[in-house]
Amino acid sequence: MTDVKQGNEHKASFGATMKAVFWSFLGIRKRSDYEKDSASLNPVHVVFAGLIGVMLFIGVLVALVKFAVS
């Protein structure tokens, strides 16, 4: 059983985590992709990617508001 478990524990890179978080922000995820990501994504990477995504989103909103007001 240990051999089977080790074969399925392929951890995704930070770039793959950023991609998954980006698509999750948009709300466009296939169920199969979600299940694959839930098995391979590192929770710490997901938190950092989410924080980066939120900061980028807020930055874009602030820039749009400044552009619209000026």
Coordinates of C-alpha atoms in Angstrom, one line a residue:
M1 CA 0.0 0.0 0.0
T2 CA 2.9 2.4 0.7
D3 CA 4.1 2.0 -2.9
V4 CA 0.7 2.9 -4.3
K5 CA 0.4 5.9 -2.0
Q6 CA 3.8 7.2 -3.0
G7 CA 2.9 7.0 -6.7
N8 CA -0.2 9.2 -6.3
E9 CA 1.5 11.8 -4.1
H10 CA 2.9 14.0 -7.0
K11 CA 3.0 17.5 -5.7
A12 CA 2.2 20.4 -8.1
S13 CA 4.7 23.3 -8.6
F14 CA 3.9 26.8 -7.4
G15 CA 3.2 27.8 -11.1
A16 CA 0.6 25.0 -11.3
T17 CA -0.9 26.3 -8.1
M18 CA -1.1 29.9 -9.4
K19 CA -2.9 28.6 -12.5
A20 CA -5.4 26.6 -10.4
V21 CA -6.1 29.6 -8.2
F22 CA -6.5 31.9 -11.2
W23 CA -9.1 29.6 -12.8
S24 CA -10.8 29.3 -9.4
F25 CA -11.0 33.1 -9.1
L26 CA -12.8 33.1 -12.4
G27 CA -15.1 30.2 -11.3
I28 CA -14.2 28.1 -14.4
R29 CA -13.1 24.6 -13.1
K30 CA -13.9 21.2 -14.4
R31 CA -14.8 18.7 -11.7
S32 CA -11.9 16.4 -12.8
D33 CA -9.4 19.2 -12.6
Y34 CA -10.7 20.1 -9.1
E35 CA -10.3 16.6 -7.9
K36 CA -6.8 16.3 -9.4
D37 CA -5.8 19.6 -7.9
S38 CA -7.2 18.7 -4.5
A39 CA -5.0 15.7 -4.4
S40 CA -1.8 17.3 -5.7
L41 CA -1.7 21.0 -4.5
N42 CA 0.3 22.1 -1.5
P43 CA -2.0 24.0 0.9
V44 CA 0.7 26.5 1.8
H45 CA 1.2 27.3 -1.9
V46 CA -2.6 27.7 -2.3
V47 CA -2.7 30.3 0.5
F48 CA 0.2 32.3 -0.9
A49 CA -1.2 32.1 -4.4
G50 CA -4.6 33.2 -3.1
L51 CA -3.0 36.2 -1.3
I52 CA -1.1 37.2 -4.5
G53 CA -4.2 36.9 -6.5
V54 CA -6.2 39.1 -4.1
M55 CA -3.4 41.7 -4.1
L56 CA -3.4 41.7 -8.0
F57 CA -7.2 41.9 -8.1
I58 CA -7.2 44.9 -5.7
G59 CA -4.4 46.6 -7.6
V60 CA -6.3 46.3 -10.9
L61 CA -9.5 47.7 -9.2
V62 CA -7.6 50.6 -7.8
A63 CA -6.0 51.4 -11.1
L64 CA -9.3 51.2 -12.9
V65 CA -10.9 53.6 -10.4
K66 CA -8.0 56.0 -10.7
F67 CA -8.3 55.9 -14.4
A68 CA -12.1 56.4 -14.4
V69 CA -11.9 59.3 -11.9
S70 CA -9.1 61.2 -13.7

